[in-house]
Short mmCIF file of C-alpha atoms in Angstrom, two decimals:
data_model
loop_
_atom_site.label_atom_id
_atom_site.label_comp_id
_atom_site.label_asym_id
_atom_site.label_seq_id
_atom_site.Cartn_x
_atom_site.Cartn_y
_atom_site.Cartn_z
CA ASN A 1 34.72 -7.38 -91.88
CA ALA A 2 34.61 -10.67 -93.29
CA GLY A 3 37.18 -11.71 -90.62
CA VAL A 4 39.39 -14.55 -91.40
CA THR A 5 38.65 -16.04 -95.24
CA GLN A 6 40.05 -19.98 -96.47
CA THR A 7 39.54 -21.31 -100.33
CA PRO A 8 39.02 -23.88 -101.31
CA LYS A 9 36.40 -25.72 -97.84
CA PHE A 10 37.21 -28.97 -99.41
CA GLN A 11 40.06 -30.58 -101.96
CA VAL A 12 40.96 -34.01 -102.53
CA LEU A 13 44.65 -34.20 -103.71
CA LYS A 14 46.80 -38.12 -105.05
CA THR A 15 50.19 -38.55 -103.63
CA GLY A 16 52.78 -36.05 -105.33
CA GLN A 17 50.81 -33.78 -105.69
CA SER A 18 51.27 -30.01 -105.40
CA MET A 19 48.68 -27.59 -103.75
CA THR A 20 48.15 -24.18 -101.95
CA LEU A 21 45.72 -22.72 -99.37
CA GLN A 22 45.05 -19.48 -99.36
CA CYS A 23 44.43 -17.68 -96.03
CA ALA A 24 43.16 -13.56 -95.71
CA GLN A 25 42.58 -11.26 -93.29
CA ASP A 26 40.68 -7.66 -93.91
CA MET A 27 41.39 -6.85 -89.84
CA ASN A 28 45.15 -5.77 -90.47
CA HIS A 29 46.09 -8.54 -88.08
CA GLU A 30 50.06 -8.86 -87.57
CA TYR A 31 49.85 -12.28 -86.72
CA MET A 32 48.61 -15.12 -88.46
CA SER A 33 49.22 -19.15 -88.02
CA TRP A 34 48.06 -22.25 -89.85
CA TYR A 35 47.67 -24.92 -87.91
CA ARG A 36 46.06 -28.89 -88.78
CA GLN A 37 43.43 -30.64 -87.04
CA ASP A 38 43.58 -34.68 -87.58
CA PRO A 39 40.08 -36.38 -85.19
CA GLY A 40 39.22 -36.05 -82.42
CA MET A 41 42.61 -34.04 -82.15
CA GLY A 42 43.32 -30.41 -80.99
CA LEU A 43 44.81 -28.08 -83.39
CA ARG A 44 48.84 -28.33 -84.06
CA LEU A 45 50.45 -25.78 -85.23
CA ILE A 46 52.54 -25.71 -88.66
CA HIS A 47 54.11 -22.30 -89.36
CA TYR A 48 53.14 -18.40 -88.48
CA SER A 49 54.23 -15.21 -88.98
CA VAL A 50 54.64 -12.18 -87.02
CA GLY A 51 54.64 -9.55 -89.46
CA ALA A 52 54.80 -9.41 -93.70
CA GLY A 53 58.59 -10.91 -94.86
CA ILE A 54 58.57 -13.02 -91.23
CA THR A 55 57.42 -16.60 -90.82
CA ASP A 56 58.80 -19.35 -88.63
CA GLN A 57 57.73 -22.96 -87.82
CA GLY A 58 55.81 -24.16 -85.59
CA GLU A 59 55.33 -27.81 -83.64
CA VAL A 60 54.65 -30.05 -87.32
CA PRO A 61 56.16 -27.31 -90.10
CA ASN A 62 57.15 -31.03 -92.33
CA GLY A 63 56.29 -31.47 -95.74
CA TYR A 64 54.39 -27.57 -95.97
CA ASN A 65 55.87 -23.81 -96.64
CA VAL A 66 54.66 -20.61 -95.57
CA SER A 67 55.08 -16.96 -96.92
CA ARG A 68 53.97 -13.89 -96.18
CA SER A 69 54.20 -11.43 -98.79
CA THR A 70 51.55 -8.49 -98.02
CA THR A 71 49.93 -8.70 -94.00
CA GLU A 72 46.81 -9.62 -95.62
CA ASP A 73 47.98 -12.86 -96.96
CA PHE A 74 49.81 -16.17 -95.33
CA PRO A 75 49.32 -19.27 -97.52
CA LEU A 76 50.22 -22.34 -96.97
CA ARG A 77 51.77 -25.07 -99.77
CA LEU A 78 51.77 -28.81 -100.21
CA LEU A 79 55.01 -29.19 -102.00
CA SER A 80 54.04 -33.13 -102.18
CA ALA A 81 50.90 -34.36 -100.59
CA ALA A 82 51.25 -37.26 -98.71
CA PRO A 83 48.29 -39.39 -96.99
CA SER A 84 50.15 -38.24 -93.14
CA GLN A 85 48.92 -35.08 -94.44
CA THR A 86 44.60 -35.58 -94.78
CA SER A 87 43.07 -33.50 -92.32
CA VAL A 88 41.55 -29.94 -91.24
CA TYR A 89 43.26 -27.23 -91.91
CA PHE A 90 42.74 -23.55 -89.99
CA CYS A 91 44.27 -20.31 -90.18
CA ALA A 92 44.45 -17.74 -87.50
CA SER A 93 45.37 -14.39 -86.93
CA SER A 94 45.55 -11.88 -84.09
CA TYR A 95 46.65 -8.22 -83.36
CA GLY A 96 49.97 -8.66 -82.38
CA THR A 97 51.82 -10.67 -79.01
CA SER A 98 49.59 -8.36 -75.83
CA ASP A 99 46.49 -9.98 -77.49
CA TYR A 100 47.96 -13.08 -78.78
CA ASN A 101 45.71 -14.82 -76.68
CA GLU A 102 42.56 -13.65 -78.57
CA GLN A 103 42.83 -15.48 -81.88
CA PHE A 104 40.48 -15.02 -84.79
CA PHE A 105 40.34 -18.96 -86.44
CA GLY A 106 38.83 -19.56 -90.43
CA PRO A 107 36.41 -21.92 -91.53
CA GLY A 108 38.60 -24.60 -92.30
CA THR A 109 39.30 -26.16 -95.24
CA ARG A 110 39.33 -30.12 -95.45
CA LEU A 111 41.95 -31.97 -97.56
CA THR A 112 42.22 -35.73 -98.39
CA VAL A 113 45.40 -37.43 -100.02
CA LEU A 114 45.20 -40.43 -101.74
CA LEU B 1 55.92 -25.13 -71.40
CA ALA B 2 52.81 -25.31 -69.26
CA LYS B 3 50.65 -28.61 -69.96
CA THR B 4 47.05 -28.71 -69.11
CA THR B 5 44.81 -31.36 -68.46
CA GLN B 6 40.70 -31.09 -69.00
CA PRO B 7 38.29 -34.03 -68.88
CA ILE B 8 37.89 -35.65 -72.26
CA SER B 9 33.74 -35.71 -72.45
CA MET B 10 30.92 -34.17 -70.54
CA ASP B 11 27.47 -33.98 -70.25
CA SER B 12 24.75 -31.83 -69.72
CA TYR B 13 21.37 -30.78 -70.04
CA GLU B 14 19.50 -28.33 -70.74
CA GLY B 15 19.25 -25.01 -68.39
CA GLN B 16 21.69 -26.63 -66.25
CA GLU B 17 25.18 -24.53 -64.48
CA VAL B 18 28.55 -26.13 -66.34
CA ASN B 19 31.76 -25.94 -65.09
CA ILE B 20 34.50 -27.89 -66.57
CA THR B 21 37.90 -27.56 -64.85
CA CYS B 22 41.32 -27.15 -66.07
CA SER B 23 44.35 -28.31 -64.54
CA HIS B 24 47.58 -26.43 -65.24
CA ASN B 25 50.11 -27.47 -62.07
CA ASN B 26 53.18 -25.84 -64.59
CA ILE B 27 51.89 -22.57 -65.11
CA ALA B 28 54.33 -19.66 -65.27
CA THR B 29 54.13 -16.75 -63.40
CA ASN B 30 53.18 -14.51 -66.97
CA ASP B 31 51.20 -17.22 -68.27
CA TYR B 32 46.91 -16.02 -69.04
CA ILE B 33 44.16 -19.07 -69.22
CA THR B 34 42.45 -19.01 -72.41
CA TRP B 35 39.27 -21.10 -72.80
CA TYR B 36 38.21 -21.01 -76.31
CA GLN B 37 34.91 -23.01 -78.17
CA GLN B 38 34.55 -24.76 -81.47
CA PHE B 39 31.13 -26.58 -83.14
CA PRO B 40 31.48 -29.24 -85.64
CA SER B 41 33.29 -28.06 -89.04
CA GLN B 42 34.46 -24.70 -87.08
CA GLY B 43 37.03 -22.74 -86.36
CA PRO B 44 37.71 -22.48 -82.56
CA ARG B 45 36.49 -19.33 -81.06
CA PHE B 46 37.90 -17.95 -78.49
CA ILE B 47 35.59 -17.22 -74.98
CA ILE B 48 37.45 -15.45 -72.27
CA GLN B 49 40.52 -15.27 -71.21
CA GLY B 50 41.93 -14.34 -67.14
CA TYR B 51 45.32 -14.44 -65.01
CA LYS B 52 43.57 -14.51 -61.55
CA THR B 53 40.30 -14.91 -59.43
CA LYS B 54 37.14 -14.14 -61.87
CA VAL B 55 36.57 -13.20 -65.39
CA THR B 56 33.21 -12.81 -66.54
CA ASN B 57 31.50 -11.87 -69.38
CA GLU B 58 28.22 -12.40 -71.42
CA VAL B 59 28.71 -16.10 -72.25
CA ALA B 60 30.97 -17.57 -69.70
CA SER B 61 32.54 -17.54 -66.40
CA LEU B 62 36.33 -18.01 -65.49
CA PHE B 63 37.62 -19.26 -62.08
CA ILE B 64 41.01 -18.85 -60.93
CA PRO B 65 42.42 -19.88 -57.59
CA ALA B 66 45.50 -18.18 -55.76
CA ASP B 67 47.42 -20.51 -56.33
CA ARG B 68 46.72 -20.92 -60.42
CA LYS B 69 47.14 -24.68 -60.85
CA SER B 70 43.61 -25.00 -61.89
CA SER B 71 41.14 -22.59 -63.86
CA THR B 72 37.44 -23.84 -64.12
CA LEU B 73 34.85 -22.38 -66.77
CA SER B 74 31.33 -21.46 -66.37
CA LEU B 75 29.05 -21.58 -68.60
CA PRO B 76 25.42 -21.03 -67.05
CA ARG B 77 22.14 -21.91 -67.81
CA VAL B 78 23.16 -23.96 -71.48
CA SER B 79 21.35 -24.40 -74.16
CA LEU B 80 21.90 -27.16 -77.08
CA SER B 81 23.79 -24.66 -78.88
CA ASP B 82 25.87 -24.95 -76.31
CA THR B 83 27.04 -28.95 -77.24
CA ALA B 84 30.64 -27.92 -78.21
CA VAL B 85 34.50 -28.99 -77.71
CA TYR B 86 36.19 -26.78 -75.19
CA TYR B 87 39.69 -26.04 -74.84
CA CYS B 88 41.13 -24.17 -72.08
CA LEU B 89 44.61 -23.67 -73.18
CA VAL B 90 47.88 -20.94 -70.55
CA GLY B 91 50.72 -19.26 -72.45
CA ASP B 92 52.64 -16.31 -71.97
CA GLY B 93 52.49 -14.76 -75.79
CA GLY B 94 54.24 -16.38 -78.58
CA TYR B 95 52.48 -19.26 -81.22
CA ASN B 96 54.99 -21.31 -80.70
CA LYS B 97 54.07 -21.56 -76.98
CA LEU B 98 49.94 -21.53 -77.59
CA ILE B 99 49.28 -25.70 -77.57
CA PHE B 100 45.78 -26.96 -77.98
CA GLY B 101 45.08 -30.54 -76.37
CA ALA B 102 42.40 -32.86 -76.90
CA GLY B 103 39.61 -30.34 -75.44
CA THR B 104 36.38 -31.34 -73.29
CA ARG B 105 33.58 -32.56 -75.20
CA LEU B 106 30.08 -31.18 -73.87
CA ALA B 107 26.95 -32.68 -75.23
CA VAL B 108 23.64 -30.82 -73.69
CA HIS B 109 20.94 -32.80 -73.63
CA PRO B 110 16.95 -31.24 -74.39
#
């Protein structure tokens, strides 16, 4: 199994541009989520999904959209990038509520918005 | 939401045992305690989880006293490769309740 994969690894955007961060998992996990991590800080939840077709907001959802059309994929869209969105983005997945604490994280996408 | 408090940083030397304590005074009856490890430029990795008393796996031990208001992650005989940030999380399920604080930055020296 490849686990959780994320693309791209690095990305530089200009203010106002849009882009999609890709996340995929091959473990048949129902639960997937997106976090951002700013320097010296812990992870903050952006959006999460409890299954295909179901998404919900986390702690810092503004400026981001998600969709979950398949179990495997959970893309994160930045509609109009802002410098405040410069961060490292992590995607994670887990089996379900009973095992939610064991999340499997991807390698991250380092995003810089100029 | 159960808030956790950990030391910001710790230093140790190779071969020593490291104990990182996490305070969670407002822990609820259904909450579990979970620890993650994060290396630079990588995503966090699950280490251990427990509800009460002691849990041990091949990587670490987790000690939880009877009142469950704190927990201690114990890393036996650390090596340089254990240099990482360690996060203590408390929750009972649901991603909107899972909070990663700033963690404890452990530096292991030769």
